[in-house]
CSV table of C-alpha atoms in Angstrom, one decimal:
chain,number,residue,atom,x,y,z
A,993,MET,CA,-212.4,-253.2,44.7
A,994,GLN,CA,-211.3,-251.1,41.7
A,995,ALA,CA,-209.2,-248.2,42.1
A,996,GLU,CA,-207.5,-245.8,39.7
A,997,LEU,CA,-204.7,-245.5,42.0
A,998,LEU,CA,-203.1,-247.4,44.9
A,999,ILE,CA,-200.1,-245.9,46.8
A,1000,HIS,CA,-198.0,-248.0,49.2
A,1001,ALA,CA,-196.2,-245.9,51.9
A,1002,GLN,CA,-193.8,-247.4,54.5
A,1003,TRP,CA,-195.6,-245.0,57.2
A,1004,VAL,CA,-199.0,-243.2,57.0
A,1005,LEU,CA,-200.7,-240.6,58.9
A,1006,PRO,CA,-204.0,-240.2,58.4
A,1007,VAL,CA,-204.7,-237.4,61.1
A,1008,ASP,CA,-207.9,-239.2,61.6
A,1009,PRO,CA,-209.8,-239.0,65.3
A,1010,TRP,CA,-207.3,-241.8,66.5
A,1011,ASP,CA,-204.2,-240.0,65.6
A,1012,ARG,CA,-203.0,-243.4,64.1
A,1013,GLN,CA,-199.2,-243.8,62.9
A,1014,LEU,CA,-199.9,-246.7,60.4
A,1015,THR,CA,-196.6,-248.5,59.1
A,1016,ASP,CA,-196.7,-250.5,55.6
A,1017,HIS,CA,-200.0,-249.3,54.6
A,1018,ALA,CA,-201.7,-248.0,51.0
A,1019,VAL,CA,-204.3,-245.5,50.1
A,1020,ALA,CA,-206.6,-246.5,47.3
A,1021,ILE,CA,-208.0,-243.7,45.2
A,1022,ALA,CA,-210.7,-243.3,42.6
A,1023,ASP,CA,-212.5,-240.3,41.0
A,1024,GLY,CA,-210.2,-238.0,43.0
A,1025,ARG,CA,-211.7,-239.5,46.4
A,1026,ILE,CA,-209.9,-241.8,48.9
A,1027,LEU,CA,-211.4,-245.2,48.7
A,1028,ALA,CA,-209.8,-246.9,51.6
A,1029,VAL,CA,-206.6,-246.9,53.9
A,1030,LEU,CA,-205.7,-250.2,54.9
A,1031,GLN,CA,-202.6,-252.6,55.2
A,1032,SER,CA,-200.4,-252.9,52.1
A,1033,GLU,CA,-200.9,-256.8,52.4
A,1034,GLU,CA,-204.5,-256.6,52.2
A,1035,ALA,CA,-204.6,-253.8,49.4
A,1036,ARG,CA,-202.4,-255.9,47.2
A,1037,SER,CA,-204.8,-258.8,47.5
A,1038,SER,CA,-208.1,-257.1,47.6
A,1039,ILE,CA,-207.7,-254.0,45.3
A,1040,GLU,CA,-207.1,-254.1,41.5
A,1041,ALA,CA,-205.7,-250.6,40.7
A,1042,GLN,CA,-204.8,-248.9,37.2
A,1043,ARG,CA,-201.6,-247.8,38.6
A,1044,VAL,CA,-199.5,-248.7,41.7
A,1045,ILE,CA,-197.0,-246.3,43.3
A,1046,GLU,CA,-194.6,-247.9,45.9
A,1047,LEU,CA,-192.9,-245.4,48.5
A,1048,PRO,CA,-190.5,-247.4,50.6
A,1049,GLY,CA,-189.0,-245.2,53.3
A,1050,HIS,CA,-192.0,-242.4,52.5
A,1051,LEU,CA,-194.3,-241.0,54.9
A,1052,LEU,CA,-197.7,-240.3,53.5
A,1053,ILE,CA,-199.9,-237.4,55.1
A,1054,PRO,CA,-202.9,-235.2,54.1
A,1055,GLY,CA,-201.9,-232.0,51.9
A,1056,LEU,CA,-201.1,-229.2,54.5
A,1057,ILE,CA,-203.3,-226.1,54.8
A,1058,ASN,CA,-202.0,-222.9,54.6
A,1059,ALA,CA,-204.8,-221.1,56.6
A,1060,HIS,CA,-203.7,-217.6,56.2
A,1061,THR,CA,-201.5,-215.9,53.2
A,1062,HIS,CA,-201.4,-213.2,50.8
A,1063,ALA,CA,-200.2,-215.4,48.0
A,1064,ALA,CA,-198.9,-212.7,45.2
A,1065,MET,CA,-197.1,-210.7,48.0
A,1066,VAL,CA,-194.4,-213.4,47.3
A,1067,LEU,CA,-193.0,-210.7,44.7
A,1068,MET,CA,-192.3,-208.3,47.7
A,1069,ARG,CA,-190.4,-211.1,49.4
A,1070,GLY,CA,-187.3,-209.3,51.2
A,1071,LEU,CA,-188.5,-205.6,49.9
A,1072,ALA,CA,-188.8,-204.4,53.4
A,1073,ASP,CA,-187.2,-206.5,56.3
A,1074,ASP,CA,-186.3,-205.8,59.8
A,1075,LEU,CA,-189.2,-203.2,60.4
A,1076,PRO,CA,-192.1,-202.9,63.1
A,1077,LEU,CA,-195.4,-203.6,61.2
A,1078,MET,CA,-197.1,-200.1,60.9
A,1079,THR,CA,-193.8,-199.0,59.5
A,1080,TRP,CA,-193.5,-201.7,57.1
A,1081,LEU,CA,-197.2,-201.3,56.1
A,1082,HIS,CA,-197.2,-197.4,55.7
A,1083,GLU,CA,-194.0,-196.8,54.4
A,1084,HIS,CA,-193.2,-199.6,52.3
A,1085,ILE,CA,-195.8,-202.0,51.5
A,1086,TRP,CA,-199.0,-199.9,50.9
A,1087,PRO,CA,-196.9,-197.4,48.7
A,1088,ALA,CA,-195.5,-200.3,46.6
A,1089,GLU,CA,-198.8,-201.8,46.2
A,1090,GLN,CA,-200.3,-198.8,45.1
A,1091,ARG,CA,-197.8,-198.4,42.5
A,1092,TRP,CA,-197.4,-202.0,41.2
A,1093,VAL,CA,-200.2,-204.3,42.2
A,1094,ASP,CA,-202.3,-204.8,38.9
A,1095,PRO,CA,-203.8,-208.1,37.5
A,1096,GLY,CA,-200.5,-209.1,36.0
A,1097,PHE,CA,-198.4,-208.6,39.2
A,1098,VAL,CA,-201.1,-210.9,41.0
A,1099,ALA,CA,-201.1,-213.5,38.3
A,1100,ASP,CA,-197.1,-213.9,38.1
A,1101,GLY,CA,-197.1,-213.7,42.0
A,1102,THR,CA,-199.8,-216.2,42.7
A,1103,ARG,CA,-198.0,-218.5,40.2
A,1104,LEU,CA,-194.8,-217.9,42.1
A,1105,ALA,CA,-196.7,-218.9,45.4
A,1106,VAL,CA,-198.6,-221.7,44.0
A,1107,LEU,CA,-195.2,-223.4,42.9
A,1108,GLU,CA,-193.5,-222.7,46.2
A,1109,MET,CA,-196.5,-224.2,48.3
A,1110,LEU,CA,-197.2,-227.3,46.2
A,1111,ARG,CA,-193.3,-228.2,46.3
A,1112,GLY,CA,-193.5,-227.5,49.9
A,1113,GLY,CA,-196.5,-230.0,50.5
A,1114,ILE,CA,-199.2,-227.3,50.8
A,1115,THR,CA,-202.5,-228.5,48.6
A,1116,CYS,CA,-205.0,-225.8,50.1
A,1117,TYR,CA,-204.5,-222.1,50.8
A,1118,ASN,CA,-206.6,-219.4,52.1
A,1119,ASP,CA,-205.8,-216.2,50.8
A,1120,MET,CA,-206.7,-212.3,51.1
A,1121,TYR,CA,-205.4,-210.0,48.5
A,1122,PHE,CA,-206.5,-207.6,45.7
A,1123,HIS,CA,-207.7,-208.9,42.2
A,1124,PRO,CA,-208.8,-212.0,43.7
A,1125,GLU,CA,-210.4,-213.1,40.3
A,1126,VAL,CA,-206.8,-213.6,39.0
A,1127,THR,CA,-205.7,-215.6,42.3
A,1128,ALA,CA,-208.8,-217.8,41.8
A,1129,GLN,CA,-208.0,-218.2,38.0
A,1130,VAL,CA,-204.4,-219.2,38.7
A,1131,SER,CA,-205.0,-221.6,41.4
A,1132,ALA,CA,-207.7,-223.4,39.2
A,1133,GLU,CA,-205.6,-223.6,36.3
A,1134,ALA,CA,-202.8,-225.3,38.2
A,1135,GLY,CA,-205.1,-227.6,40.0
A,1136,MET,CA,-204.4,-226.3,43.6
A,1137,ARG,CA,-207.3,-226.0,46.2
A,1138,ALA,CA,-207.7,-222.3,47.5
A,1139,VAL,CA,-210.3,-220.2,49.5
A,1140,ILE,CA,-210.0,-217.0,48.0
A,1141,GLY,CA,-210.9,-214.0,50.0
A,1142,MET,CA,-213.2,-211.4,49.0
A,1143,ILE,CA,-211.2,-208.6,50.4
A,1144,VAL,CA,-212.6,-205.4,52.0
A,1145,VAL,CA,-211.3,-202.0,53.0
A,1146,ASP,CA,-212.6,-198.5,53.4
A,1147,PHE,CA,-210.0,-196.9,51.5
A,1148,PRO,CA,-209.6,-196.7,47.6
A,1149,THR,CA,-207.0,-198.9,45.7
A,1150,GLY,CA,-206.3,-200.1,42.2
A,1151,TYR,CA,-208.8,-202.7,42.6
A,1152,ALA,CA,-212.1,-200.9,44.0
A,1153,ALA,CA,-212.9,-197.3,45.1
A,1154,ASN,CA,-214.9,-197.9,48.2
A,1155,ALA,CA,-216.4,-201.0,50.4
A,1156,ASP,CA,-219.3,-201.3,48.6
A,1157,GLU,CA,-217.3,-201.7,45.2
A,1158,TYR,CA,-215.3,-204.3,47.0
A,1159,ILE,CA,-218.3,-206.3,48.2
A,1160,ALA,CA,-220.1,-206.1,44.6
A,1161,LYS,CA,-216.7,-207.5,43.1
A,1162,GLY,CA,-216.6,-210.2,45.8
A,1163,LEU,CA,-220.1,-211.3,45.3
A,1164,ALA,CA,-219.6,-211.6,41.5
A,1165,LEU,CA,-216.5,-213.8,42.5
A,1166,HIS,CA,-218.5,-215.9,44.5
A,1167,GLU,CA,-221.2,-216.6,41.8
A,1168,HIS,CA,-218.7,-217.5,39.5
A,1169,TYR,CA,-217.0,-220.1,41.6
A,1170,ARG,CA,-220.3,-221.3,43.2
A,1171,ASP,CA,-219.7,-224.7,41.9
A,1172,HIS,CA,-216.0,-225.2,41.4
A,1173,PRO,CA,-214.4,-228.2,42.8
A,1174,LEU,CA,-211.4,-226.6,43.8
A,1175,ILE,CA,-212.0,-222.7,44.6
A,1176,ARG,CA,-214.3,-221.5,47.2
A,1177,VAL,CA,-214.8,-217.9,48.1
A,1178,GLY,CA,-215.0,-216.2,51.5
A,1179,PHE,CA,-215.1,-212.8,52.7
A,1180,ALA,CA,-212.0,-211.2,53.6
A,1181,PRO,CA,-212.4,-207.8,55.4
A,1182,HIS,CA,-208.6,-206.8,56.2
A,1183,SER,CA,-209.0,-206.1,59.7
A,1184,PRO,CA,-210.7,-203.8,62.4
A,1185,TYR,CA,-209.0,-200.8,61.6
A,1186,ALA,CA,-209.2,-201.1,58.1
A,1187,VAL,CA,-213.2,-201.6,58.0
A,1188,SER,CA,-215.6,-199.3,59.7
A,1189,ASP,CA,-218.9,-200.8,61.3
A,1190,ALA,CA,-221.3,-200.6,58.6
A,1191,PRO,CA,-219.2,-202.6,55.9
A,1192,LEU,CA,-218.4,-205.2,58.8
A,1193,GLN,CA,-222.1,-205.5,59.5
A,1194,ARG,CA,-222.9,-206.2,55.9
A,1195,VAL,CA,-220.2,-208.6,55.6
A,1196,ARG,CA,-221.9,-210.6,58.5
A,1197,ALA,CA,-225.1,-210.7,57.1
A,1198,LEU,CA,-224.0,-211.8,53.5
A,1199,ALA,CA,-221.6,-214.5,54.8
A,1200,ASP,CA,-224.6,-215.7,56.7
A,1201,GLU,CA,-226.8,-216.0,53.8
A,1202,LEU,CA,-224.0,-217.3,51.5
A,1203,GLU,CA,-222.6,-219.7,54.2
A,1204,VAL,CA,-219.0,-218.8,53.7
A,1205,PRO,CA,-216.3,-217.7,56.2
A,1206,ILE,CA,-215.0,-214.5,57.2
A,1207,HIS,CA,-211.2,-214.3,57.3
A,1208,ILE,CA,-209.8,-211.3,59.0
A,1209,HIS,CA,-206.4,-210.2,60.8
A,1210,LEU,CA,-207.4,-209.6,64.4
A,1211,HIS,CA,-205.3,-208.6,67.7
A,1212,GLU,CA,-202.2,-208.7,65.5
A,1213,THR,CA,-200.4,-206.1,67.8
A,1214,ARG,CA,-200.5,-204.0,70.8
A,1215,ASP,CA,-201.0,-200.7,68.7
A,1216,GLU,CA,-203.7,-202.1,66.9
A,1217,VAL,CA,-205.6,-202.8,70.4
A,1218,LEU,CA,-204.6,-199.4,71.6
A,1219,GLN,CA,-205.9,-197.8,68.6
A,1220,SER,CA,-209.4,-199.5,69.0
A,1221,LEU,CA,-209.7,-198.6,72.4
A,1222,ARG,CA,-208.9,-194.8,71.5
A,1223,ASP,CA,-211.3,-194.8,68.3
A,1224,HIS,CA,-214.0,-196.9,69.7
A,1225,GLY,CA,-213.6,-197.5,73.4
A,1226,GLU,CA,-213.3,-200.9,73.1
A,1227,ARG,CA,-211.0,-203.7,72.1
A,1228,PRO,CA,-211.1,-205.1,68.5
A,1229,ILE,CA,-212.4,-208.4,69.5
A,1230,SER,CA,-215.3,-207.0,71.8
A,1231,ARG,CA,-216.4,-204.6,68.5
A,1232,LEU,CA,-216.5,-207.6,66.2
A,1233,ASN,CA,-218.6,-209.6,69.2
A,1234,ARG,CA,-221.0,-206.2,69.2
A,1235,LEU,CA,-221.2,-206.2,65.6
A,1236,GLY,CA,-222.1,-210.0,65.4
A,1237,LEU,CA,-219.3,-211.6,63.6
A,1238,LEU,CA,-218.1,-213.9,66.4
A,1239,GLY,CA,-219.2,-217.4,65.8
A,1240,PRO,CA,-218.2,-220.5,63.7
A,1241,GLY,CA,-217.7,-218.7,60.5
A,1242,LEU,CA,-215.0,-216.3,61.6
A,1243,VAL,CA,-211.5,-216.8,60.9
A,1244,CYS,CA,-209.1,-214.9,63.4
A,1245,VAL,CA,-205.5,-214.1,62.3
A,1246,HIS,CA,-202.5,-213.4,64.3
A,1247,MET,CA,-204.4,-213.1,67.8
A,1248,THR,CA,-201.2,-212.1,69.9
A,1249,GLN,CA,-202.8,-209.6,72.2
A,1250,LEU,CA,-205.3,-211.8,73.9
A,1251,GLU,CA,-206.7,-211.7,77.8
A,1252,GLU,CA,-208.2,-214.7,79.5
A,1253,ASP,CA,-211.9,-213.4,79.1
A,1254,GLU,CA,-211.1,-213.0,75.3
A,1255,ILE,CA,-209.8,-216.7,75.1
A,1256,ALA,CA,-213.2,-217.8,76.7
A,1257,LEU,CA,-215.0,-215.8,74.3
A,1258,LEU,CA,-213.7,-217.4,71.4
A,1259,ALA,CA,-214.3,-220.9,72.8
A,1260,ASP,CA,-217.9,-220.0,73.5
A,1261,THR,CA,-218.6,-218.4,70.1
A,1262,GLY,CA,-216.6,-221.4,67.9
A,1263,ALA,CA,-214.5,-218.7,66.4
A,1264,HIS,CA,-211.4,-220.0,64.9
A,1265,VAL,CA,-208.0,-218.8,65.1
A,1266,VAL,CA,-204.9,-219.1,62.7
A,1267,HIS,CA,-201.5,-218.8,64.3
A,1268,CYS,CA,-198.7,-217.1,62.1
A,1269,PRO,CA,-195.8,-217.9,64.3
A,1270,GLU,CA,-192.7,-216.9,62.1
A,1271,SER,CA,-194.4,-213.6,60.6
A,1272,ASN,CA,-195.3,-212.7,64.3
A,1273,LEU,CA,-191.7,-213.3,65.5
A,1274,LYS,CA,-190.4,-211.4,62.5
A,1275,LEU,CA,-192.6,-208.4,63.0
A,1276,ALA,CA,-192.2,-208.2,66.8
A,1277,SER,CA,-196.1,-208.5,67.1
A,1278,GLY,CA,-196.3,-210.6,70.1
A,1279,PHE,CA,-196.9,-214.1,70.9
A,1280,CYS,CA,-200.3,-216.2,70.4
A,1281,PRO,CA,-201.2,-218.3,73.4
A,1282,VAL,CA,-201.7,-221.2,71.5
A,1283,ALA,CA,-201.5,-223.7,74.3
A,1284,LYS,CA,-204.3,-221.7,76.1
A,1285,LEU,CA,-206.4,-221.8,73.3
A,1286,VAL,CA,-206.2,-225.3,72.6
A,1287,ASP,CA,-206.8,-226.1,76.2
A,1288,ALA,CA,-209.8,-223.9,76.2
A,1289,GLY,CA,-211.2,-226.0,73.1
A,1290,VAL,CA,-210.5,-223.3,70.5
A,1291,ASN,CA,-209.6,-224.8,67.0
A,1292,VAL,CA,-206.4,-223.4,66.2
A,1293,ALA,CA,-204.9,-223.3,62.4
A,1294,ILE,CA,-201.7,-222.5,61.1
A,1295,GLY,CA,-200.7,-220.1,58.3
A,1296,THR,CA,-197.5,-218.7,56.7
A,1297,ASP,CA,-198.9,-215.2,56.3
A,1298,GLY,CA,-197.5,-213.4,53.3
A,1299,ALA,CA,-193.8,-214.0,52.0
A,1300,ALA,CA,-193.3,-210.1,52.3
A,1301,SER,CA,-193.2,-210.6,56.2
A,1302,ASN,CA,-192.1,-214.3,56.6
A,1303,ASN,CA,-190.2,-214.6,54.1
A,1304,ASP,CA,-191.3,-218.0,52.8
A,1305,LEU,CA,-194.4,-220.0,52.3
A,1306,ASN,CA,-193.2,-223.1,54.3
A,1307,MET,CA,-195.6,-224.9,56.3
A,1308,LEU,CA,-193.2,-227.5,57.4
A,1309,GLY,CA,-191.3,-224.8,59.1
A,1310,GLU,CA,-194.4,-222.9,60.4
A,1311,MET,CA,-195.1,-226.4,62.1
A,1312,ARG,CA,-191.8,-226.6,64.0
A,1313,THR,CA,-191.8,-223.0,65.1
A,1314,ALA,CA,-195.3,-223.3,66.1
A,1315,ALA,CA,-194.7,-226.4,68.4
A,1316,LEU,CA,-191.2,-224.8,69.6
A,1317,LEU,CA,-192.6,-221.6,70.3
A,1318,GLY,CA,-195.9,-222.8,72.0
A,1319,LYS,CA,-193.8,-224.8,74.4
A,1320,GLY,CA,-191.7,-221.5,75.1
A,1321,VAL,CA,-194.8,-219.4,75.7
A,1322,ALA,CA,-196.5,-221.9,78.0
A,1323,GLY,CA,-193.7,-222.7,80.0
A,1324,SER,CA,-193.8,-226.4,79.3
A,1325,ALA,CA,-192.0,-228.6,77.1
A,1326,SER,CA,-195.4,-230.9,76.9
A,1327,ALA,CA,-197.2,-228.3,75.4
A,1328,LEU,CA,-198.1,-228.6,71.6
A,1329,PRO,CA,-196.8,-231.8,71.1
A,1330,ALA,CA,-195.9,-232.8,67.4
A,1331,ALA,CA,-199.3,-234.4,66.7
A,1332,THR,CA,-201.2,-231.3,67.9
A,1333,ALA,CA,-198.7,-229.2,65.3
A,1334,LEU,CA,-199.7,-231.6,62.6
A,1335,ARG,CA,-203.4,-231.5,63.4
A,1336,MET,CA,-203.2,-227.5,63.3
A,1337,ALA,CA,-201.7,-227.5,59.8
A,1338,THR,CA,-204.2,-230.1,58.4
A,1339,ILE,CA,-207.6,-230.9,59.8
A,1340,ASN,CA,-207.7,-228.0,62.0
A,1341,GLY,CA,-207.0,-225.7,59.0
A,1342,ALA,CA,-209.8,-227.6,57.0
A,1343,ARG,CA,-212.2,-227.0,60.0
A,1344,ALA,CA,-211.6,-223.3,59.9
A,1345,LEU,CA,-212.4,-222.9,56.5
A,1346,GLY,CA,-215.6,-225.1,56.6
A,1347,LEU,CA,-213.9,-227.9,54.6
A,1348,GLU,CA,-213.4,-230.4,57.3
A,1349,ASP,CA,-215.7,-233.1,55.3
A,1350,GLU,CA,-213.6,-232.6,52.1
A,1351,ILE,CA,-209.9,-232.4,53.3
A,1352,GLY,CA,-207.6,-232.4,56.2
A,1353,SER,CA,-207.3,-236.0,56.8
A,1354,LEU,CA,-206.9,-239.4,54.7
A,1355,GLU,CA,-210.2,-240.9,55.5
A,1356,PRO,CA,-212.5,-242.6,52.8
A,1357,GLY,CA,-214.8,-240.4,51.1
A,1358,LYS,CA,-212.6,-237.2,51.5
A,1359,SER,CA,-210.7,-235.7,48.6
A,1360,ALA,CA,-207.4,-237.4,47.6
A,1361,ASP,CA,-205.3,-234.5,48.7
A,1362,LEU,CA,-202.1,-236.2,49.7
A,1363,VAL,CA,-198.4,-235.5,50.4
A,1364,ALA,CA,-195.4,-238.1,50.4
A,1365,LEU,CA,-192.2,-237.1,51.9
A,1366,ASP,CA,-189.0,-239.2,51.7
A,1367,LEU,CA,-187.6,-239.7,55.1
A,1368,ARG,CA,-184.6,-241.7,54.2
A,1369,ASP,CA,-182.7,-238.4,54.0
A,1370,SER,CA,-180.1,-237.7,56.6
A,1371,HIS,CA,-182.3,-234.9,58.2
A,1372,THR,CA,-184.8,-237.4,59.3
A,1373,GLN,CA,-182.5,-240.4,60.2
A,1374,PRO,CA,-182.5,-242.4,62.3
A,1375,LEU,CA,-186.3,-242.5,62.6
A,1376,TYR,CA,-188.1,-243.6,65.9
A,1377,HIS,CA,-191.4,-241.5,65.4
A,1378,PRO,CA,-192.7,-240.4,62.1
A,1379,VAL,CA,-194.6,-237.6,63.5
A,1380,SER,CA,-191.8,-236.3,65.3
A,1381,GLN,CA,-189.5,-236.3,62.7
A,1382,LEU,CA,-192.0,-234.6,60.2
A,1383,VAL,CA,-192.7,-231.9,62.7
A,1384,TYR,CA,-189.0,-231.2,64.2
A,1385,ALA,CA,-186.5,-232.4,61.2
A,1386,ALA,CA,-188.0,-232.9,57.7
A,1387,SER,CA,-187.3,-230.3,55.1
A,1388,GLN,CA,-189.3,-229.2,51.9
A,1389,GLN,CA,-186.6,-230.8,49.9
A,1390,GLN,CA,-187.9,-234.0,51.2
A,1391,VAL,CA,-191.6,-233.5,49.7
A,1392,ARG,CA,-191.3,-235.8,46.7
A,1393,GLN,CA,-195.1,-236.6,45.5
A,1394,VAL,CA,-197.9,-234.2,46.0
A,1395,TRP,CA,-201.7,-234.8,44.7
A,1396,VAL,CA,-205.0,-232.8,44.8
A,1397,ARG,CA,-208.1,-234.5,44.0
A,1398,GLY,CA,-206.2,-237.1,42.9
A,1399,ARG,CA,-204.1,-235.4,40.0
A,1400,GLN,CA,-200.3,-235.6,40.7
A,1401,LEU,CA,-199.2,-232.0,40.5
A,1402,ILE,CA,-195.5,-232.6,42.0
A,1403,ARG,CA,-193.7,-236.0,41.0
A,1404,ASP,CA,-190.4,-236.4,42.2
A,1405,GLY,CA,-190.0,-233.0,43.7
A,1406,LEU,CA,-191.0,-231.4,40.4
A,1407,PRO,CA,-194.0,-229.8,38.9
A,1408,THR,CA,-196.0,-231.7,36.6
A,1409,GLY,CA,-198.1,-228.9,35.1
A,1410,LEU,CA,-196.4,-225.7,36.2
A,1411,ASP,CA,-193.4,-224.2,33.8
A,1412,ASN,CA,-190.8,-223.8,36.5
A,1413,ALA,CA,-188.4,-221.5,34.5
A,1414,ARG,CA,-191.2,-219.3,33.2
A,1415,ILE,CA,-192.4,-218.4,36.6
A,1416,ILE,CA,-189.0,-217.8,38.3
A,1417,ALA,CA,-188.1,-215.5,35.0
A,1418,ALA,CA,-191.5,-213.4,35.7
A,1419,ALA,CA,-190.7,-213.3,39.5
A,1420,GLN,CA,-187.2,-211.6,38.6
A,1421,ASN,CA,-188.6,-209.2,36.2
A,1422,TRP,CA,-190.8,-207.9,38.9
A,1423,GLY,CA,-187.9,-207.9,41.3
A,1424,GLU,CA,-186.0,-205.4,38.8
A,1425,ARG,CA,-188.9,-203.2,38.7
A,1426,LEU,CA,-189.9,-203.0,42.3
A,1427,GLY,CA,-186.2,-202.9,43.4
A,1428,ARG,CA,-185.3,-199.8,41.2
């Protein structure tokens, strides 16, 4: 068998249907796709590779999928901390966005976010922000995979005047990236409280027609639910169900305020949930009942949220927090084991975004989106169970190699195509402007 690249690692976690933990295995790659996952000894005798990489002491996993973020908001990291959500939004973030957010802000912020995410082993992210055409361009140029949200809100911003204009711009973006190998475009209505019924119904119809996901904040806080009861006479999830949005194409972010019948409704309709544990903790938004959702058969992925409310884009940290918080909320040490947390950060994220046939696991035919971590560091020694060490102990600094579609974007912990110094200098410049 001919291959362009053959990667040998001491451990491989394919995150396949069998949750195997493989020792002394190799992954063969050609044309940006995985040809085979096989024992290293067999690979050395059966595969002729143009390039061979040996990674002793390393763990090879599928690229992590950040299923919810606002990439450019990394430029607001630390701008307004230790505040409840609505105070944070109305008095600090939204005024700053009105004043500063333009294509240049989004470009510089997205570059910083892409650099941070790649260095932390994230190979795909699901974004919701203004000027999505800029986010898409930056990601494509960097070689990073992304699902770019067609943002929709009722109110005017520097990006669009009304819901119709948001949707029109989003449709143009979708058309532009229709056949792109790395960029997919989906709808991103901000939240039920920011979008009225008519635009939500139009989004649903267009999403069905274009076969793209709908990405929305939902049941994030108790106040959101109370406001919906006051304004609409029903809880937000009931309103979305009445409008026809609940289904396999809906990606519901946060979901900290759920009742038993709503968990059953999510399971019955096939809607997905994205858990953002650290952002929810920092904003005191509540606790997503992840173990109950998983037990009910709901697909649950993990997101970081934006770095303005997290304050980082660290999916290794989110996995650990999700697993620990899930146990505390469920009152059971066996809830959300390490392997489940890893699935939430990989194949479950791919499934939520409609990309499960392309990414999320190391299986023949899928895109070669891979991450290698060096487990010889003191953080992860001694090593008994690779998946446990990955979820409960590993740090971003142990991410040493990252590939997207077979292209190496991180080599020995450093970016291969991004100008680290230039990106940080631009971020510092924005910090001086916003901090005045």
